[in-house]
Short mmCIF file of C-alpha atoms and ligand atoms in Angstrom, two decimals:
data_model
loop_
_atom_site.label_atom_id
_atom_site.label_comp_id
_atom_site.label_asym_id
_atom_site.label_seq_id
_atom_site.Cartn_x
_atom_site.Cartn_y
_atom_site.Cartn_z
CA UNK A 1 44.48 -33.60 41.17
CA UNK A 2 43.34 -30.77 43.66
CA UNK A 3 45.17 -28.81 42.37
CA UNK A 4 43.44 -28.83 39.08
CA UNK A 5 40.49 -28.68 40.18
CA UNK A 6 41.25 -25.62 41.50
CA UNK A 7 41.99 -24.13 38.71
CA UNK A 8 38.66 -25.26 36.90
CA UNK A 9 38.35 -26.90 33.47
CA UNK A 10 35.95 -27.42 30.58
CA UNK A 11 33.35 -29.65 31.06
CA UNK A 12 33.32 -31.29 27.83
CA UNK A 13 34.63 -31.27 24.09
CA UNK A 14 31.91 -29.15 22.78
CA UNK A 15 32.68 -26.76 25.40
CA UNK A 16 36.15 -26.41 24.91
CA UNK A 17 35.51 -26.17 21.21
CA UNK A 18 33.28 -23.47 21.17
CA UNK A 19 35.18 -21.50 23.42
CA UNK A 20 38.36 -21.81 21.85
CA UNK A 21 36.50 -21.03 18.27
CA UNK A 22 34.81 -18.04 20.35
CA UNK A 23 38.66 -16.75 20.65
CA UNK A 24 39.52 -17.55 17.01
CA UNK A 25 36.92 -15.78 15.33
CA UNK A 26 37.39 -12.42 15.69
CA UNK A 27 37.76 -9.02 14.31
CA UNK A 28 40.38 -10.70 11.94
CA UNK A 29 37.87 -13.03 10.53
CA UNK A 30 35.49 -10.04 9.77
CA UNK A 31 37.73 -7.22 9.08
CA UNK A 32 40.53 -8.81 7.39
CA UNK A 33 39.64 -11.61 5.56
CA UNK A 34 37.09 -10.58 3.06
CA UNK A 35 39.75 -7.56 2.23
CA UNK A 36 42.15 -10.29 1.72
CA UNK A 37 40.31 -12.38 -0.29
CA UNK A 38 39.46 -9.98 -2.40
CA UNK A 39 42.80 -8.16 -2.76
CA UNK A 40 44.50 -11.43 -3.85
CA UNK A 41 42.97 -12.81 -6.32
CA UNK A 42 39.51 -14.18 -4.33
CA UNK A 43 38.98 -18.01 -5.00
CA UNK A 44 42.88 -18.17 -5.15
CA UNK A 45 43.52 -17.04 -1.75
CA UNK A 46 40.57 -19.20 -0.29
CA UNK A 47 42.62 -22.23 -1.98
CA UNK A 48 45.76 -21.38 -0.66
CA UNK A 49 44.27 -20.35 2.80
CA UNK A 50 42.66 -23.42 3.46
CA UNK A 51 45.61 -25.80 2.47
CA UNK A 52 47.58 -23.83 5.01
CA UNK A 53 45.01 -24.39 7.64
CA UNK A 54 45.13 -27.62 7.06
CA UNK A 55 49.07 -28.07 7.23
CA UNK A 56 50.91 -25.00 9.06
CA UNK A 57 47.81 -23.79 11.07
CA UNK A 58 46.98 -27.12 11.96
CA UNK A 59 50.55 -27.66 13.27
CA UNK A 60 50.84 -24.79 15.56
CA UNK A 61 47.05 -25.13 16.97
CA UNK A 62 48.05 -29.14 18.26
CA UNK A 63 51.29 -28.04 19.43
CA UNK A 64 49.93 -25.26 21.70
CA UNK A 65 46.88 -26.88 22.97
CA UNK A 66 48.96 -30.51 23.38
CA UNK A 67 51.22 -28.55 24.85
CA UNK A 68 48.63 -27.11 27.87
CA UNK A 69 46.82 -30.34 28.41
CA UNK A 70 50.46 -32.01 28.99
CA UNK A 71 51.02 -29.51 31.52
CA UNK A 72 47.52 -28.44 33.26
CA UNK A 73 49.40 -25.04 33.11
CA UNK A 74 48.90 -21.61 31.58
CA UNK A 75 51.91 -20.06 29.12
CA UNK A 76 54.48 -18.91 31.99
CA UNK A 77 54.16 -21.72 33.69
CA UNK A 78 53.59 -24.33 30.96
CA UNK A 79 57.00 -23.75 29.23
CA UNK A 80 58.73 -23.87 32.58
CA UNK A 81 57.89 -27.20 32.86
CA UNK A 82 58.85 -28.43 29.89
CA UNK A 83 62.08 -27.01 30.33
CA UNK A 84 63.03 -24.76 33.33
CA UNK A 85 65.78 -22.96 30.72
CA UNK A 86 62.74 -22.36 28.35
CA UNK A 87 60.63 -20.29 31.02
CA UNK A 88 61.62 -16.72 29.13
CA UNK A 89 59.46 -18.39 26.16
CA UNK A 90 56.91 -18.09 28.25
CA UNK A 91 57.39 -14.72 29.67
CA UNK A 92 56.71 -13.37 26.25
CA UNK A 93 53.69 -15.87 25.29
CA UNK A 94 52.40 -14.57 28.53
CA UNK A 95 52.90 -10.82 28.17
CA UNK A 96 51.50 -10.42 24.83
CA UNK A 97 47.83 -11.38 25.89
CA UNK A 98 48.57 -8.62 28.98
CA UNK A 99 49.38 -5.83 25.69
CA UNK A 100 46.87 -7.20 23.58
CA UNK A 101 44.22 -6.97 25.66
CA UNK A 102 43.43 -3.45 26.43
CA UNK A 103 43.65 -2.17 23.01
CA UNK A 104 41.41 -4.81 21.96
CA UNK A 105 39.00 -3.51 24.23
CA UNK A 106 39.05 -0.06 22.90
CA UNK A 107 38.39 -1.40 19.65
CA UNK A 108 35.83 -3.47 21.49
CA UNK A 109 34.64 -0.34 22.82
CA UNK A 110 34.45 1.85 19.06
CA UNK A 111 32.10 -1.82 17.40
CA UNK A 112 29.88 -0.97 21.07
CA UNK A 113 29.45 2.70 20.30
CA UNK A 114 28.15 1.68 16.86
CA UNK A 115 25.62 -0.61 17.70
CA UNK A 116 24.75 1.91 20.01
CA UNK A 117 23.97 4.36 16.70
CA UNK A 118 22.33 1.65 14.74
CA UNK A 119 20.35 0.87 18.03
CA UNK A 120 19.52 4.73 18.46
CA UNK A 121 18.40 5.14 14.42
CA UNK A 122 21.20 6.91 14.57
CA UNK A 123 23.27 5.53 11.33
CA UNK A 124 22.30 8.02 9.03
CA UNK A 125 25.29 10.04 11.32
CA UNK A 126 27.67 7.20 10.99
CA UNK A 127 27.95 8.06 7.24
CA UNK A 128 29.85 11.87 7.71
CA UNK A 129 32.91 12.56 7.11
CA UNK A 130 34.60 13.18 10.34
CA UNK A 131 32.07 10.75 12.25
CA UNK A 132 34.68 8.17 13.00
CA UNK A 133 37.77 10.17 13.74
CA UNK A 134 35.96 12.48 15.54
CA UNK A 135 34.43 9.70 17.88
CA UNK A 136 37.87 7.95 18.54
CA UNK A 137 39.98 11.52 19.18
CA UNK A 138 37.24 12.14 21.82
CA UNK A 139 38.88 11.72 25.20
CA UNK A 140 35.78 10.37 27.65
CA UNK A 141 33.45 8.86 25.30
CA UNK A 142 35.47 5.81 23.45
CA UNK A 143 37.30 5.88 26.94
CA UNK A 144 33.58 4.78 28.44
CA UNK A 145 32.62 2.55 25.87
CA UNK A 146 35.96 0.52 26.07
CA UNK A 147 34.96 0.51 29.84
CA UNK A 148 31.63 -0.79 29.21
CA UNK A 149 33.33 -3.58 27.13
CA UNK A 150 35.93 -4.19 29.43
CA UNK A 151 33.26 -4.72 32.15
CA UNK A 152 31.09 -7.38 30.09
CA UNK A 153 34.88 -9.23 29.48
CA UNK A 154 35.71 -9.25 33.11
CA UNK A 155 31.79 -10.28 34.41
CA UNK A 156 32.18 -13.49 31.71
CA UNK A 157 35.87 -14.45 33.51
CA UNK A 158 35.32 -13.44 36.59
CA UNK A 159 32.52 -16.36 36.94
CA UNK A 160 35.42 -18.97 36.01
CA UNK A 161 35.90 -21.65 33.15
CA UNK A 162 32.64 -23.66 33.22
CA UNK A 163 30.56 -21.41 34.58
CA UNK A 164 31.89 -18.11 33.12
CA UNK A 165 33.84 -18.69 29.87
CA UNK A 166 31.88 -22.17 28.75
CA UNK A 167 28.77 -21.17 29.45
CA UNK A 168 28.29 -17.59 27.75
CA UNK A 169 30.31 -19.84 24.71
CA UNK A 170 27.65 -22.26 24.40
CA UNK A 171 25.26 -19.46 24.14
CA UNK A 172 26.82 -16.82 21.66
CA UNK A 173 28.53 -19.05 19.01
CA UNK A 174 25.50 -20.75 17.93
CA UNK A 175 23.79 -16.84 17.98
CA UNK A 176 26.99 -15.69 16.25
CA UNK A 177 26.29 -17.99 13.64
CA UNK A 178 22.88 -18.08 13.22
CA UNK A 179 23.13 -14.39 12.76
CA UNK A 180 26.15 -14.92 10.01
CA UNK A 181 23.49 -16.87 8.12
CA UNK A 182 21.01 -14.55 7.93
CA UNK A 183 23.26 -11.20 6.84
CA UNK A 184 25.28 -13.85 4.33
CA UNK A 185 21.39 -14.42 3.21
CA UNK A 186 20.60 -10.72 3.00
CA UNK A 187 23.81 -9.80 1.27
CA UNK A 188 23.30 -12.39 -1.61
CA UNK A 189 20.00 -11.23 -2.58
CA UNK A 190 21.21 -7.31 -2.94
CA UNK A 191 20.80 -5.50 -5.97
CA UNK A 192 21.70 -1.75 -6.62
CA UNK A 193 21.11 0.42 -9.78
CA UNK A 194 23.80 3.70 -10.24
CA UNK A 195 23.11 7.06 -11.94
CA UNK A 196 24.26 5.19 -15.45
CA UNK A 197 21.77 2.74 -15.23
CA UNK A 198 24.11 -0.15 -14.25
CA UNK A 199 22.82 -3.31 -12.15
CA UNK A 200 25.00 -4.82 -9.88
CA UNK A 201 23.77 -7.83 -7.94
CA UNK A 202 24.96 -9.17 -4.37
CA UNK A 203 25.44 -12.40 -6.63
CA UNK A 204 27.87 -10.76 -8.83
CA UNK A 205 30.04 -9.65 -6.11
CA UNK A 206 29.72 -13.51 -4.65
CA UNK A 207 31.34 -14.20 -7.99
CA UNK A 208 34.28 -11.78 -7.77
CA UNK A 209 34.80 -13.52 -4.42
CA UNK A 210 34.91 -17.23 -4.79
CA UNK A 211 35.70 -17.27 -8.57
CA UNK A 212 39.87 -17.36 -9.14
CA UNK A 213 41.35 -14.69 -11.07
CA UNK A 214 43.90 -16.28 -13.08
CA UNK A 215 44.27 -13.01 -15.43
CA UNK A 216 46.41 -10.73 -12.83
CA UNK A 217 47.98 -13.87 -11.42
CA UNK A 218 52.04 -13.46 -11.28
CA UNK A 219 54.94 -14.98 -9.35
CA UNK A 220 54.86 -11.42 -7.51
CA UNK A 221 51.07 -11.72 -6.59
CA UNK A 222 50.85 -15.34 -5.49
CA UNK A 223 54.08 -14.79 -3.52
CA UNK A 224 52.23 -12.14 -1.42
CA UNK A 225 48.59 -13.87 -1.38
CA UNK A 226 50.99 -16.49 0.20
CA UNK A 227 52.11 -14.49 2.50
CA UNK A 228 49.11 -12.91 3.60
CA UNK A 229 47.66 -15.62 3.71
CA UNK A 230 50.14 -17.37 6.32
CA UNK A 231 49.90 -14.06 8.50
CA UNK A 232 46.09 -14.03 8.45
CA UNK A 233 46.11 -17.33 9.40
CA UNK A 234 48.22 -16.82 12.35
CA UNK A 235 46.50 -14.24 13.30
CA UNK A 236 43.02 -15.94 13.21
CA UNK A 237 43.64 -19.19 15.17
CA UNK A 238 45.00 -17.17 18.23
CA UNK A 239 47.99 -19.12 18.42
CA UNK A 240 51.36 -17.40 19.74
CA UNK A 241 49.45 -15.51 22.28
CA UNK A 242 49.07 -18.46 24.88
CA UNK A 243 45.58 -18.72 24.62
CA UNK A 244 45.64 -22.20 23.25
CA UNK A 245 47.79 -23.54 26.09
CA UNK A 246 45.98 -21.92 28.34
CA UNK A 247 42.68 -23.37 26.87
CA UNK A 248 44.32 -26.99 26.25
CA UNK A 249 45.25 -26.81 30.20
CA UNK A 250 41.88 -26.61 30.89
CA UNK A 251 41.38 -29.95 28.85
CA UNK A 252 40.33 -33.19 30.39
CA UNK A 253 42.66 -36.62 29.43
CA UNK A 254 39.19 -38.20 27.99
CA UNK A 255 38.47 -35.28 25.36
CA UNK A 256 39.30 -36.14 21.66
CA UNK A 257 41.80 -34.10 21.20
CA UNK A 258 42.33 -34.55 17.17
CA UNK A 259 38.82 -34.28 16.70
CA UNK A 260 38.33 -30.95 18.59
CA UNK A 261 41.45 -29.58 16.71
CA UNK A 262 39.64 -30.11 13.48
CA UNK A 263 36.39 -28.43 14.21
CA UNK A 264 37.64 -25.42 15.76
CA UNK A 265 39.78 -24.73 12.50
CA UNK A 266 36.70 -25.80 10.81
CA UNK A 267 34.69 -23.22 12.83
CA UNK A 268 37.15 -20.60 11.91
CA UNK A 269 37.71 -21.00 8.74
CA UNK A 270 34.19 -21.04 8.36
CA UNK A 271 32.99 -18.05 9.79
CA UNK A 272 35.56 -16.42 7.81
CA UNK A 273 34.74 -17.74 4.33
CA UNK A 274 31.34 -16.41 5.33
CA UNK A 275 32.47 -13.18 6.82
CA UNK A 276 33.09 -12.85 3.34
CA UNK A 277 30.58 -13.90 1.85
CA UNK A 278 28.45 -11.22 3.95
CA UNK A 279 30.51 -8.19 3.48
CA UNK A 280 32.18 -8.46 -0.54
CA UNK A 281 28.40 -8.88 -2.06
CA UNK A 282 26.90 -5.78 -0.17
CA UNK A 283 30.34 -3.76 -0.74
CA UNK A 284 30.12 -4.55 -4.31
CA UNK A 285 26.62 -3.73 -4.68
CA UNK A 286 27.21 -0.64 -3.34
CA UNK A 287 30.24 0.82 -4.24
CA UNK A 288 30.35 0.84 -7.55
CA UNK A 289 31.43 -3.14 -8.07
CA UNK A 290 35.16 -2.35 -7.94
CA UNK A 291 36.61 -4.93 -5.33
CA UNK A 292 39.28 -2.31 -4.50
CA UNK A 293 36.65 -0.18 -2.23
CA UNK A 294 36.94 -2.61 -0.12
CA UNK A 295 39.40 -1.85 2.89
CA UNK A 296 40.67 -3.68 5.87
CA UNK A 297 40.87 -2.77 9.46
CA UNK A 298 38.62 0.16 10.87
CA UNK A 299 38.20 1.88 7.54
CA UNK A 300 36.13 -0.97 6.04
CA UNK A 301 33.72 -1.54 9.22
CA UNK A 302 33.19 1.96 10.49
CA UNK A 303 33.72 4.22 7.39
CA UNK A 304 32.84 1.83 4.21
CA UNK A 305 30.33 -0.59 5.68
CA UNK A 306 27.85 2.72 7.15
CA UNK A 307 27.73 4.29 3.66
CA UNK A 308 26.43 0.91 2.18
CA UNK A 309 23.92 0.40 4.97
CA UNK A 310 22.70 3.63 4.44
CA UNK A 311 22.24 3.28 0.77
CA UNK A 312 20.53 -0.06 1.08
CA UNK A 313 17.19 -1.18 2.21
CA UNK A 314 16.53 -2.01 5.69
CA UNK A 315 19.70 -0.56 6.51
CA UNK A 316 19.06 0.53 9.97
CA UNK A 317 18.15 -3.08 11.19
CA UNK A 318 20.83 -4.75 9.18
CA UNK A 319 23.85 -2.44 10.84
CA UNK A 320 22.34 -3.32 14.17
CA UNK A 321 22.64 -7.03 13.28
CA UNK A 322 25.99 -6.74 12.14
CA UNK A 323 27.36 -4.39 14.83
CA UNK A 324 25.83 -7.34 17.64
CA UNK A 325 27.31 -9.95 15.45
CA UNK A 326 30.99 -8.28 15.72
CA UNK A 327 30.40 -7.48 19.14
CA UNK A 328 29.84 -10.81 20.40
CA UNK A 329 32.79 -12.24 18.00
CA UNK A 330 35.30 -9.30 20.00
CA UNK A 331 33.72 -10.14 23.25
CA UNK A 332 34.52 -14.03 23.03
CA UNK A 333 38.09 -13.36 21.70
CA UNK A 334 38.55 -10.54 24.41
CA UNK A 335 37.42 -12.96 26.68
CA UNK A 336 40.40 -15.63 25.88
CA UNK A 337 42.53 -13.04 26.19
CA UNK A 338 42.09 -11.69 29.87
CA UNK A 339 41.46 -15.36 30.61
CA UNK A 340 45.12 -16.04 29.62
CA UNK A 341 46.26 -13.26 31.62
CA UNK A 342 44.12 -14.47 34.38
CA UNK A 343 45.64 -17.76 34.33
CA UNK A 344 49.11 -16.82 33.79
CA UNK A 345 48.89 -14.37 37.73
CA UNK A 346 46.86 -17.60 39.15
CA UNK A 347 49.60 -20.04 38.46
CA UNK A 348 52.65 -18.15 38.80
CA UNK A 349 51.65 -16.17 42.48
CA UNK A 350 48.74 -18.63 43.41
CA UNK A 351 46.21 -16.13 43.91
CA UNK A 352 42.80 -16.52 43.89
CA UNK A 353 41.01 -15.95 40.32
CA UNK A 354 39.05 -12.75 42.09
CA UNK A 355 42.39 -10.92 42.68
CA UNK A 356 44.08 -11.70 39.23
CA UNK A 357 40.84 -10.07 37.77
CA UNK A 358 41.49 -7.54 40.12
CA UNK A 359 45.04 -6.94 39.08
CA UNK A 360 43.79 -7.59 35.04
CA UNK A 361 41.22 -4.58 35.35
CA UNK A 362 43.91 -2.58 36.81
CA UNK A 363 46.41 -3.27 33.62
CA UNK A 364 43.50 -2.88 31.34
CA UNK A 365 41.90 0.28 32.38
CA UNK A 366 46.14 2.28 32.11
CA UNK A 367 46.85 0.50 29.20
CA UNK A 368 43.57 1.00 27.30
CA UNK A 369 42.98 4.67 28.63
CA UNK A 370 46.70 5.22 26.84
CA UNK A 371 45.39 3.53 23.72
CA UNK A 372 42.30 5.53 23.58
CA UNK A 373 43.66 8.82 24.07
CA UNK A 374 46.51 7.71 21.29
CA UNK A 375 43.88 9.23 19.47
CA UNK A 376 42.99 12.12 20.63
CA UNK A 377 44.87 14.18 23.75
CA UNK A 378 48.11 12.00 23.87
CA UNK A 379 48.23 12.19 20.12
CA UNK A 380 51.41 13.66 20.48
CA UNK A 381 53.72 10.65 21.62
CA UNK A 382 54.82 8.72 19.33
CA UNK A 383 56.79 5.88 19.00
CA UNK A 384 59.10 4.81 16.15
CA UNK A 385 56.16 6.84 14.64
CA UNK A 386 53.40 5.02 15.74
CA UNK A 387 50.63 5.79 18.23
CA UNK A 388 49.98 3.55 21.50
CA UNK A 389 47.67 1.26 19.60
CA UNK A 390 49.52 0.99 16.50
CA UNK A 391 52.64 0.17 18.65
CA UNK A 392 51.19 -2.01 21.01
CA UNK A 393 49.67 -4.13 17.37
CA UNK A 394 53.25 -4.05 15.71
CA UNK A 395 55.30 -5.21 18.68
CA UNK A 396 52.80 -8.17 19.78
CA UNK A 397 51.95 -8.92 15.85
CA UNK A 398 54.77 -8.60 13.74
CA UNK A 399 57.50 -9.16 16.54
CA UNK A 400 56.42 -11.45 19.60
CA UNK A 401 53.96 -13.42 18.17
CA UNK A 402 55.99 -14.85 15.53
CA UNK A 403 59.48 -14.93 17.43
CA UNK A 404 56.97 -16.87 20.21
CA UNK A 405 55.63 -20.02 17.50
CA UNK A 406 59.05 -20.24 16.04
CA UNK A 407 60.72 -20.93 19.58
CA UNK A 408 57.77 -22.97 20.86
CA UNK A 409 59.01 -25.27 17.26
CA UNK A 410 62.61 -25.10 17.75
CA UNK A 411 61.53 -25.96 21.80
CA UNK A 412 58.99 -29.06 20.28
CA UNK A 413 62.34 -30.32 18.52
CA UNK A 414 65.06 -29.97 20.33
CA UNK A 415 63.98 -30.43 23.87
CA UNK A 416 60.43 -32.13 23.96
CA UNK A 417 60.44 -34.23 20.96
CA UNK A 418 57.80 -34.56 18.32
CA UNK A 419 57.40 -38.08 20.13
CA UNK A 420 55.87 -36.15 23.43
CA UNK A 421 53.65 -34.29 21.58
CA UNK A 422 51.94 -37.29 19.91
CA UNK A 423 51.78 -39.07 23.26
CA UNK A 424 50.08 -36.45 24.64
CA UNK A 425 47.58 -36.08 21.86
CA UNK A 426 47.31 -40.39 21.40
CA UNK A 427 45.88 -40.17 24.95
CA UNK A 428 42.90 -39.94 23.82
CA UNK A 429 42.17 -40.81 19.91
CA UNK A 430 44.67 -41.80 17.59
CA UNK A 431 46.55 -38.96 16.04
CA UNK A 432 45.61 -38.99 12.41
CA UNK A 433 47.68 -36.77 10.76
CA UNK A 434 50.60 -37.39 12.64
CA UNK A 435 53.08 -38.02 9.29
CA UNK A 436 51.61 -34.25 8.19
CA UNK A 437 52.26 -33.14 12.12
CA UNK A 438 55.92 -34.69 11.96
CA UNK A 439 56.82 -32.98 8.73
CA UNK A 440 55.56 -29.55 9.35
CA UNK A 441 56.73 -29.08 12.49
CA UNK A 442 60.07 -30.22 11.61
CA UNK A 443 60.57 -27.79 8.73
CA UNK A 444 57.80 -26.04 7.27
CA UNK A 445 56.31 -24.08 10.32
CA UNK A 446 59.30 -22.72 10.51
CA UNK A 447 60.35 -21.60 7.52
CA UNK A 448 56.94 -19.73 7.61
CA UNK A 449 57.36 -18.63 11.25
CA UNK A 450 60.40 -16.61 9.83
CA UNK A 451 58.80 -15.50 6.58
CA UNK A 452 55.90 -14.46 8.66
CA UNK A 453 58.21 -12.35 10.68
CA UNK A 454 60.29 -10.72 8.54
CA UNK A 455 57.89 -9.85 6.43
CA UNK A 456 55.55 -7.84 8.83
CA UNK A 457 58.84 -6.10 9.96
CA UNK A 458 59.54 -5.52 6.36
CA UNK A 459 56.04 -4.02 5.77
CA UNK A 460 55.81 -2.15 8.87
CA UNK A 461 59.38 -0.44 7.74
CA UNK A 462 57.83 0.37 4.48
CA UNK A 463 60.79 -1.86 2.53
CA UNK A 464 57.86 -3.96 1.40
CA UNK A 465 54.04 -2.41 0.92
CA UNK A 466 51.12 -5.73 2.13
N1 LIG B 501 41.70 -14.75 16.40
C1 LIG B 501 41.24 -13.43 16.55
C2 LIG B 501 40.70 -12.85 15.27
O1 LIG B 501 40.67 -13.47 14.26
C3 LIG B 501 42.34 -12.58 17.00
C4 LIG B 501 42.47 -12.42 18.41
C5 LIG B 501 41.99 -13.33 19.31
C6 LIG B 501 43.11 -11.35 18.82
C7 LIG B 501 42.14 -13.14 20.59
C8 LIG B 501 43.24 -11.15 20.10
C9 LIG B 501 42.75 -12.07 20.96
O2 LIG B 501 40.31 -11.72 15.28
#
């Protein structure tokens, strides 16, 4: 019992739910899903992405967070004691929060220096050509902003779970959101004429969004939506990385376990559909109402989404909302992640939180530096190809991440048993879609666990183009 108190704990459901939703929604939610959506097909992947929520992302959210509140421990230390052969599981859970986290601080660090612009009037310069690349080949100035980010991560943890990570939770989801309203809002009511005299509406684009295309669907294409769909998922929930056990550790017996589960993957999923919803209408607007402008990753929010401001009304004011709206949805998920890490150094060395932070910064300032300058001075090393960041995304994304979920399965099977997993969760509430649980765990998660894998491998090898 002292012992977990001193490693501190959520004080409530709505705390734990909003924090573990603060590490869920994230630059995936903005930056990838809209691009998704509209790539496959648009109301057909938002059918096909929420059954999977609702079966195979549903399955590997309870397992990880039933899995930390049966332990009270963080990854390393969690599988080790379900199963002292097991504990190389969760040296890799535990690492890939330590590799994610700095380069998700210099991307932190590029969405700061753009709300920076906005902030300064400045967006008018966001729109040249070389604005972007030139900013991230820079070698002090994205180094300084990912520092600045970095700092505002470590401030949140260093003040602990209630009073650090729960609090500033409680505060910026319900801003998050509020602001998601308002540019969803904005978006819908956009209208844009072009040189031919052609009217396209925000309203229209809403259409191309939500509305299934049926006319391009083929075996091929629904085979890939999916499959990006499954890998987006993944991605989104922040499972595989150990935050979720680490969260669910910090879980009291009382809280409703099944009923938290739903509303963070309710949360997500939301704040995705609507990530949507906020960038597809203005893009299409905008850029000539061909869906395929739209990009994923950096391209869309740093390159695409400036041009559009600056051709709209108001366009100033709305890329400083959006810029604070994907700065606080980085910050949260940033903050899960060096909480992990955090957690991991307390339990394994039982030091106190202060020097773990200590020994996080350290990691984060080499590793990020390195990521940073991938860009611009150390440009030159490459591995299998690929920069520092790229590297550091492939190996945790495509390779540990998956590898991770489908042992934490085969682990649930053969050595824990489905039947301690339900215990754990019947604590509290009774587990109500425990049939669902039984059946994907046993053979459906992991049949997509491996198609997950080996076909990021597959794409990252260039056999296969997602
Ligand atoms: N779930 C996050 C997202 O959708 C991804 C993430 C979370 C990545 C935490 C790293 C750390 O963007």
């Amino acid at each position: 019992m002292k012992e977990k108190s001193k490693r501190g704990g959520f004080t409530g459901s709505l705390g734990f739910v909003l924090a573990a939703a603060g590490s869920a929604v994230g630059l995936g939610n903005i930056w990838r899903f809209p691009y998704l959506a509209a790539k496959d097909g648009g109301g057909i992947f938002l059918v096909i992405y929420i059954v999977l929520a609702l079966t195979f992302g549903f399955t590997l959210l309870t397992t990880e967070i039933a899995i930390g509140r049966k332990t009270g421990q963080s990854p390393l230390t969690a599988y080790g004691h379900l199963s002292e052969k097991w504990k190389p599981l969760g040296v890799i859970a535990s690492i890939v929060p330590v590799i994610i986290m700095p380069y998700y601080c210099v991307i932190g660090g590029w969405v700061l220096k753009y709300f920076v612009t906005y902030l300064t009037m400045q967006g008018k310069n966001a729109t040249e050509a070389d604005y972007f690349t030139g900013f991230i080949g820079g070698n002090i100035a994205p180094v300084v902003f990912m520092i600045i980010f970095m700092a505002a991560t470590f401030f949140i943890v260093y003040n602990g779970v209630d009073k650090g990570i729960e609090k500033c939770s409680r505060i910026l989801m319900p801003i998050l959101f509020v602001i998601i309203l308002i540019v969803v809002a904005f978006s819908l009511t956009l209208s844009s004429t072009d040189e031919n005299g052609v009217t396209r509406t925000g309203l229209q684009g809403l259409k191309a969004y939500v509305i299934p295309d049926f006319a391009n669907l083929t075996l091929k294409s629904f085979v890939s939506t999916v499959i990006d769909a499954m890998g987006q998922l993944f991605y989104s929930l922040s499972v595989a990385m150990g935050i979720m056990i680490t969260y669910g550790s910090y879980v009291k017996k009382e809280t409703d376990l099944n009923k938290s589960i739903n509303q963070i993957e309710i949360f997500d999923t939301i704040v995705a559909f609507f990530a949507g919803m906020m960038i597809i209408p203005a893009v299409f607007a905008f850029s000539g109402g061909n869906p395929e402008t739209l990009q994923a990753g950096p391209s869309l929010m740093f390159i695409t989404l400036p041009k559009v401001f600056a051709s709209m009304g108001f366009g100033t004011a709305t890329g400083i909302v959006f810029f604070i709206l994907v700065l606080l949805a980085a910050l949260t998920s940033a903050v899960s992640l060096m909480e992990t890490s955090v957690s991991t150094f307390m339990d394994e060395l039982h030091w106190s939180r202060k020097k773990c932070c200590g020994l996080m910064v350290v990691i984060m300032i080499v590793l990020g530096t390195a990521s940073s300058m991938g860009y611009g001075l150390l440009d030159f090393i490459r591995i299998f190809g690929m920069n520092f960041l790229d590297f550091f995304d492939f190996m945790t994304n495509s390779v540990m991440m998956p590898l991770a979920a489908l042992a934490t399965c085969i682990l649930i099977l053969r050595v824990v048993g489905i039947d301690g997993m339900e215990k754990e969760i019947e604590q509290s509430s009774p587990f109500r879609r425990k049939k669902l649980y039984r059946v994907f765990i046993k053979y459906f998660a992991t049949i997509c666990l491996i198609i997950i894998l080996l076909s990021s491998i597959a794409n990252v090898l260039g056999i296969i183009s997602m």
